[in-house]
């Protein structure tokens, strides 16, 4: 059977996005950041997704906590900046309800004017949180699914080599708006079939050495090893030449560029000189953003500083190229001529990703969108049918 892509309509449909929010985004682990961004008691990171807002903060005992970023009085959004520090307590800027760093409501201005208020029942609402190799994840709704450590178990040892717990931020968190659905961006991120044409730089650096590995549960890896032959491009050639030895990495990792991804929307980009997390977040139908931050080990060698700078230049170019590619796909998906296309084995990670979407949202099997207003109902109907019966055959 030829693998085929998800139907075009699923990439730009408000009702489908609403299903994605509930069936996927609220129920999967979302990366918020890294422990090095939350060093002192009161340090926090905010994470927003499809109308929900979470905060992760370090309490007075040094423990990390995650809460909904919503005041229990009249729902004011408590913390407004993406990251910051609160001194000992979180005070709502509307009427002044104050919460301690464990989320307990500790002060209510004019408390005697509330009839029978029970502060002990009005603490910030907790959110499930997990720290994996120094990275902090949350999940808005606990559906009993596997933890991050279970999902990434096949790659735990490979990732552990990088000692990510001890890393420090390298540059700020960066966000980029993308005029494409989040799935277009993830699809693109999961395959290197486009590298020879879409990324001449990556092709020169490692293109022919690219391998991929698909593990169950929506976890996969791609990547390559720097070639010995010097690139014709200035940044690439100097990166090849200057990248110094990283003593704690095994031999086959010292010159490897690797991409690990976890369903639905995040990846680690792993280089010998730095690593980053990368996340695609839906905003509105057909629009998304990427959110990423890089982390490094303390290393003052001149060659390492140069390699990090060159890596940034090389990958900044790759990002420009990818954004142009995914925005071009989004434009094409809007064409009345296009419904679905074939996928090659080189796109095996894309296939796995899309099958997981289909499993969670069976209406994605419909080649044409259900009538407006009926997408959720049709989805429920298909969810009660055997999976094979619901998939419409697509001629490609
Ligand atoms: S909404 Fe927060 S104190 Fe009123
Ligand atoms: Fe790409």
XYZ file of C-alpha atoms and ligand atoms in Angstrom:
401
model
C 0.000 0.000 0.000
C 1.341 3.433 -0.887
C 1.678 5.693 2.113
C -0.298 8.879 1.636
C -0.298 12.213 3.400
C -3.061 13.580 5.588
C -5.753 15.287 3.508
C -5.108 18.931 2.678
C -8.164 20.254 4.520
C -6.789 19.096 7.907
C -4.031 21.704 7.576
C -6.368 24.693 7.612
C -9.623 24.056 9.418
C -10.800 25.606 12.692
C -12.905 22.608 13.707
C -10.013 20.235 13.072
C -7.709 22.460 15.128
C -10.216 22.296 17.996
C -10.008 18.482 17.819
C -6.216 18.675 17.760
C -6.261 20.809 20.883
C -8.249 18.255 22.878
C -7.020 14.978 21.375
C -3.381 15.941 20.948
C -2.094 19.134 22.524
C -3.788 18.877 25.902
C -2.794 15.211 26.217
C 0.823 15.203 25.159
C 3.973 16.399 26.860
C 4.986 19.907 25.945
C 8.500 21.162 26.537
C 8.617 24.338 28.599
C 12.350 24.809 29.045
C 15.379 23.691 30.999
C 16.244 23.604 34.694
C 19.032 26.151 34.133
C 16.340 28.729 33.400
C 14.826 28.123 36.834
C 17.739 28.372 39.240
C 16.509 30.455 42.159
C 13.293 30.128 44.167
C 10.741 32.330 42.418
C 12.197 31.925 38.911
C 9.462 30.994 36.482
C 8.779 30.113 32.852
C 5.410 30.680 31.266
C 4.082 28.437 28.518
C 1.026 29.306 26.437
C -0.803 26.984 24.090
C -4.168 27.393 22.359
C -5.746 29.530 25.059
C -4.154 27.699 27.992
C -1.333 29.193 30.000
C 0.956 27.400 32.428
C 3.725 28.486 34.736
C 6.596 26.381 35.976
C 8.376 27.836 38.958
C 10.908 26.925 41.598
C 9.544 27.000 45.119
C 11.287 27.975 48.355
C 12.537 24.414 48.898
C 14.059 24.257 45.443
C 11.342 22.034 43.971
C 9.794 22.716 40.585
C 6.027 23.214 40.435
C 3.677 23.682 37.503
C 0.347 25.515 37.695
C -2.305 27.015 35.497
C -1.467 30.693 35.152
C -4.943 31.770 36.242
C -6.077 33.599 39.369
C -8.722 31.689 41.318
C -10.691 34.899 41.964
C -11.886 36.185 38.589
C -9.429 34.436 36.313
C -6.886 37.179 35.660
C -3.832 35.868 33.791
C -1.357 36.004 36.680
C 2.083 36.215 35.109
C 2.402 38.254 31.958
C 5.956 37.757 30.771
C 7.346 34.607 29.156
C 9.946 34.221 31.907
C 10.836 36.048 35.076
C 11.169 36.019 38.827
C 8.694 36.567 41.627
C 9.913 37.349 45.109
C 8.385 34.840 47.505
C 4.847 35.197 46.232
C 2.681 35.698 43.181
C 0.319 38.618 43.660
C -2.543 39.025 41.223
C -2.464 42.465 39.620
C -6.243 42.724 39.570
C -7.460 42.581 43.207
C -4.322 41.364 44.917
C -4.962 37.709 45.755
C -1.518 36.417 46.760
C -0.179 32.884 46.293
C 3.002 31.458 47.749
C 5.530 29.590 45.599
C 3.773 26.321 46.343
C 0.627 27.756 44.792
C -1.255 28.168 48.088
C -3.565 31.159 48.384
C -2.131 33.011 51.358
C -3.713 36.468 51.291
C -6.994 37.968 50.105
C -7.432 41.739 50.411
C -10.636 42.483 52.328
C -11.057 38.821 53.098
C -13.848 39.509 55.635
C -16.063 40.747 52.783
C -16.190 37.267 51.227
C -18.827 35.044 52.805
C -17.225 31.807 53.921
C -14.229 31.874 51.617
C -11.942 28.863 52.156
C -8.444 29.864 51.089
C -7.227 26.289 51.355
C -9.470 25.346 48.404
C -8.372 28.210 46.187
C -4.748 27.429 45.484
C -3.373 27.591 41.969
C -4.477 24.559 39.960
C -1.534 22.196 39.505
C -0.414 20.772 36.157
C 1.435 17.518 35.633
C 5.167 18.078 35.155
C 8.197 15.940 34.401
C 11.905 16.703 34.208
C 13.866 14.550 31.752
C 17.648 14.979 31.445
C 17.285 18.558 32.671
C 14.404 19.490 30.366
C 11.054 20.472 31.842
C 7.817 19.174 30.326
C 4.169 19.673 31.245
C 0.931 17.993 30.238
C -2.309 19.924 30.615
C -4.536 16.831 30.835
C -3.274 13.586 32.264
C -4.573 10.811 30.027
C -2.522 8.152 31.741
C -0.208 7.870 28.740
C 3.522 7.202 28.934
C 5.867 9.624 30.640
C 8.601 11.456 28.735
C 11.169 9.053 30.156
C 9.155 6.110 28.795
C 8.712 7.727 25.391
C 12.394 8.526 25.075
C 13.623 5.298 26.677
C 14.980 3.952 23.344
C 17.195 7.036 23.103
C 17.944 7.640 26.769
C 21.515 6.366 26.679
C 22.336 8.175 23.443
C 21.004 11.434 24.862
C 22.599 10.975 28.285
C 26.074 11.241 26.708
C 25.458 14.934 26.226
C 25.093 15.673 29.964
C 22.228 18.008 29.251
C 21.379 18.462 32.950
C 24.546 20.495 33.357
C 23.971 22.798 30.401
C 23.322 26.539 30.464
C 21.239 28.673 28.100
C 23.062 29.978 25.039
C 21.188 33.014 23.738
C 17.551 33.813 24.415
C 14.459 31.740 23.695
C 13.525 32.496 20.128
C 10.089 32.421 18.572
C 9.216 32.734 14.896
C 5.782 33.077 13.345
C 5.157 30.651 10.494
C 2.443 31.110 7.869
C 1.734 27.401 7.860
C -0.089 24.860 9.977
C 2.004 23.292 12.729
C 1.757 19.903 10.988
C 3.377 21.259 7.831
C 6.287 22.426 9.946
C 6.552 19.093 11.776
C 6.253 17.106 8.525
C 9.146 19.117 7.133
C 11.204 18.758 10.276
C 10.819 14.970 10.200
C 12.326 14.230 6.813
C 15.647 14.774 5.099
C 14.305 13.857 1.666
C 14.273 17.628 1.033
C 17.883 18.179 2.155
C 19.679 17.703 -1.203
C 17.525 20.382 -2.845
C 16.218 22.437 0.081
C 19.421 22.697 2.148
C 22.558 22.750 -0.002
C 24.582 23.553 3.132
C 23.430 20.494 5.077
C 23.922 18.400 1.977
C 27.546 19.558 1.765
C 28.069 18.999 5.480
C 26.575 15.530 5.952
C 23.893 14.877 3.334
C 25.089 11.510 2.075
C 25.621 10.117 5.580
C 22.023 10.715 6.719
C 20.305 7.845 8.517
C 17.002 7.610 10.324
C 15.499 5.439 13.006
C 11.808 5.198 13.871
C 10.865 3.938 17.325
C 7.368 3.123 18.582
C 5.255 5.744 20.366
C 6.080 8.565 17.971
C 9.749 8.880 18.796
C 12.359 8.980 16.070
C 15.819 10.123 15.101
C 17.483 11.416 11.979
C 20.950 12.793 11.442
C 24.322 12.564 9.814
C 28.047 12.867 10.391
C 30.201 15.732 9.159
C 32.046 14.760 6.007
C 35.824 15.066 5.877
C 35.810 16.777 2.515
C 36.023 20.530 3.082
C 32.885 22.431 2.119
C 33.116 25.207 -0.474
C 31.088 27.417 1.883
C 33.029 29.623 4.307
C 30.982 28.961 7.477
C 30.721 25.238 6.838
C 34.390 24.821 5.995
C 35.487 26.647 9.130
C 33.010 24.735 11.261
C 34.409 21.458 9.915
C 37.919 22.644 10.648
C 37.462 24.339 14.028
C 34.946 22.079 15.781
C 37.053 20.865 18.709
C 36.993 17.571 20.536
C 34.299 17.196 23.178
C 35.901 14.833 25.663
C 32.708 13.394 27.180
C 31.213 12.358 23.829
C 31.770 8.881 22.371
C 33.745 8.713 19.119
C 30.710 8.382 16.849
C 29.128 11.477 18.413
C 32.030 13.859 18.218
C 31.101 15.007 14.714
C 27.442 14.010 14.476
C 24.439 16.262 13.893
C 21.372 14.490 15.218
C 17.680 15.266 15.396
C 15.466 13.483 17.924
C 11.751 14.069 17.821
C 8.819 13.216 20.041
C 5.179 13.239 19.003
C 3.548 15.597 18.414
C 5.641 18.714 18.117
C 9.060 18.804 19.665
C 12.613 17.882 18.828
C 16.114 18.063 20.169
C 18.711 19.246 17.676
C 21.943 17.761 18.922
C 25.341 19.025 17.846
C 28.711 18.347 19.466
C 29.036 22.046 20.335
C 25.480 22.795 21.498
C 21.985 21.420 21.626
C 18.604 23.032 21.334
C 14.987 22.126 21.812
C 12.604 23.009 19.079
C 8.825 23.132 19.260
C 6.056 23.980 16.808
C 2.936 25.488 18.346
C -0.408 25.959 16.576
C -1.836 29.479 16.742
C -4.834 29.593 14.413
C -5.861 27.434 11.425
C -2.992 27.479 8.953
C -0.703 29.491 11.270
C 1.871 28.414 13.834
C 5.078 29.442 15.535
C 8.339 27.820 16.415
C 9.863 28.175 19.865
C 13.409 27.125 20.587
C 16.382 27.698 22.827
C 20.000 26.546 22.681
C 22.074 25.203 25.555
C 25.802 24.663 25.980
C 28.419 23.519 28.452
C 30.817 26.034 29.912
C 33.757 25.895 27.464
C 35.975 28.889 26.895
C 38.136 27.401 24.143
C 38.435 29.791 21.230
C 37.674 27.002 18.747
C 34.513 26.097 20.625
C 33.297 29.683 20.653
C 33.970 29.884 16.911
C 32.238 26.554 16.237
C 29.144 27.715 18.139
C 29.023 30.925 16.155
C 29.465 29.094 12.851
C 26.844 26.519 13.774
C 24.432 29.385 14.465
C 25.178 30.892 11.035
C 24.731 27.586 9.233
C 21.488 26.729 10.987
C 20.072 30.244 10.694
C 20.293 29.728 6.945
C 18.657 26.285 7.274
C 15.789 27.861 9.225
C 15.229 30.521 6.531
C 15.108 27.746 3.957
C 12.689 25.637 5.998
C 10.299 28.521 6.683
C 10.137 29.301 2.976
C 9.508 25.625 2.185
C 6.741 25.105 4.715
C 5.008 28.370 3.811
C 5.104 27.270 0.169
C 3.490 23.960 1.145
C 0.728 25.766 3.030
C -0.026 27.823 -0.093
C -0.247 24.661 -2.197
C -2.478 22.892 0.317
C -5.062 25.596 -0.309
C -5.343 24.641 -3.974
C -8.562 22.987 -5.135
C -6.388 20.618 -7.184
C -4.631 18.996 -4.219
C -6.087 16.498 -1.754
C -3.267 14.182 -0.684
C 0.067 12.928 -2.000
C 2.359 9.883 -1.752
C 5.105 9.434 0.864
C 8.415 7.664 0.305
C 10.355 5.500 2.737
C 12.628 8.500 3.223
C 9.581 10.122 4.778
C 8.983 7.269 7.242
C 9.039 9.623 10.214
C 6.399 11.804 8.535
C 4.293 8.708 7.941
C 4.541 7.704 11.589
C 3.639 11.223 12.726
C 0.601 11.371 10.459
C -0.596 7.894 11.444
C -0.559 9.008 15.079
C -2.670 12.068 14.191
C -5.081 9.802 12.332
C -5.302 7.418 15.264
C -6.172 10.213 17.660
C -8.467 12.089 15.236
C -10.126 9.545 12.922
C -11.900 12.210 10.870
C -8.461 12.890 9.350
C -9.190 9.848 7.182
C -11.810 11.804 5.213
C -10.282 12.999 1.993
C -12.726 15.921 1.848
C -13.725 17.980 4.860
C -17.065 17.110 6.427
C -19.640 19.840 6.063
C -18.899 22.896 8.156
C -20.140 22.457 11.713
C -20.077 18.648 11.578
C -16.364 17.820 11.877
C -16.490 16.890 15.566
C -19.649 14.809 15.134
C -18.186 12.941 12.156
C -15.024 12.372 14.172
C -16.983 10.769 16.998
C -18.820 8.563 14.531
C -15.576 7.372 12.919
C -13.959 6.809 16.314
C -16.501 4.076 16.971
C -15.706 2.257 13.716
C -12.809 -0.146 13.102
C -9.777 1.828 11.957
C -9.409 0.210 8.525
C -12.997 0.855 7.580
C -12.661 4.565 8.229
C -9.677 5.248 5.974
C -10.789 6.387 2.552
C -8.593 5.152 -0.247
C -6.669 7.863 -2.001
C -5.604 7.554 -5.604
C -2.135 8.980 -6.108
S -8.737 38.212 39.494
Fe -6.991 37.909 40.688
S -7.423 38.962 42.506
Fe -9.200 39.262 41.329
Fe 14.636 21.377 6.405
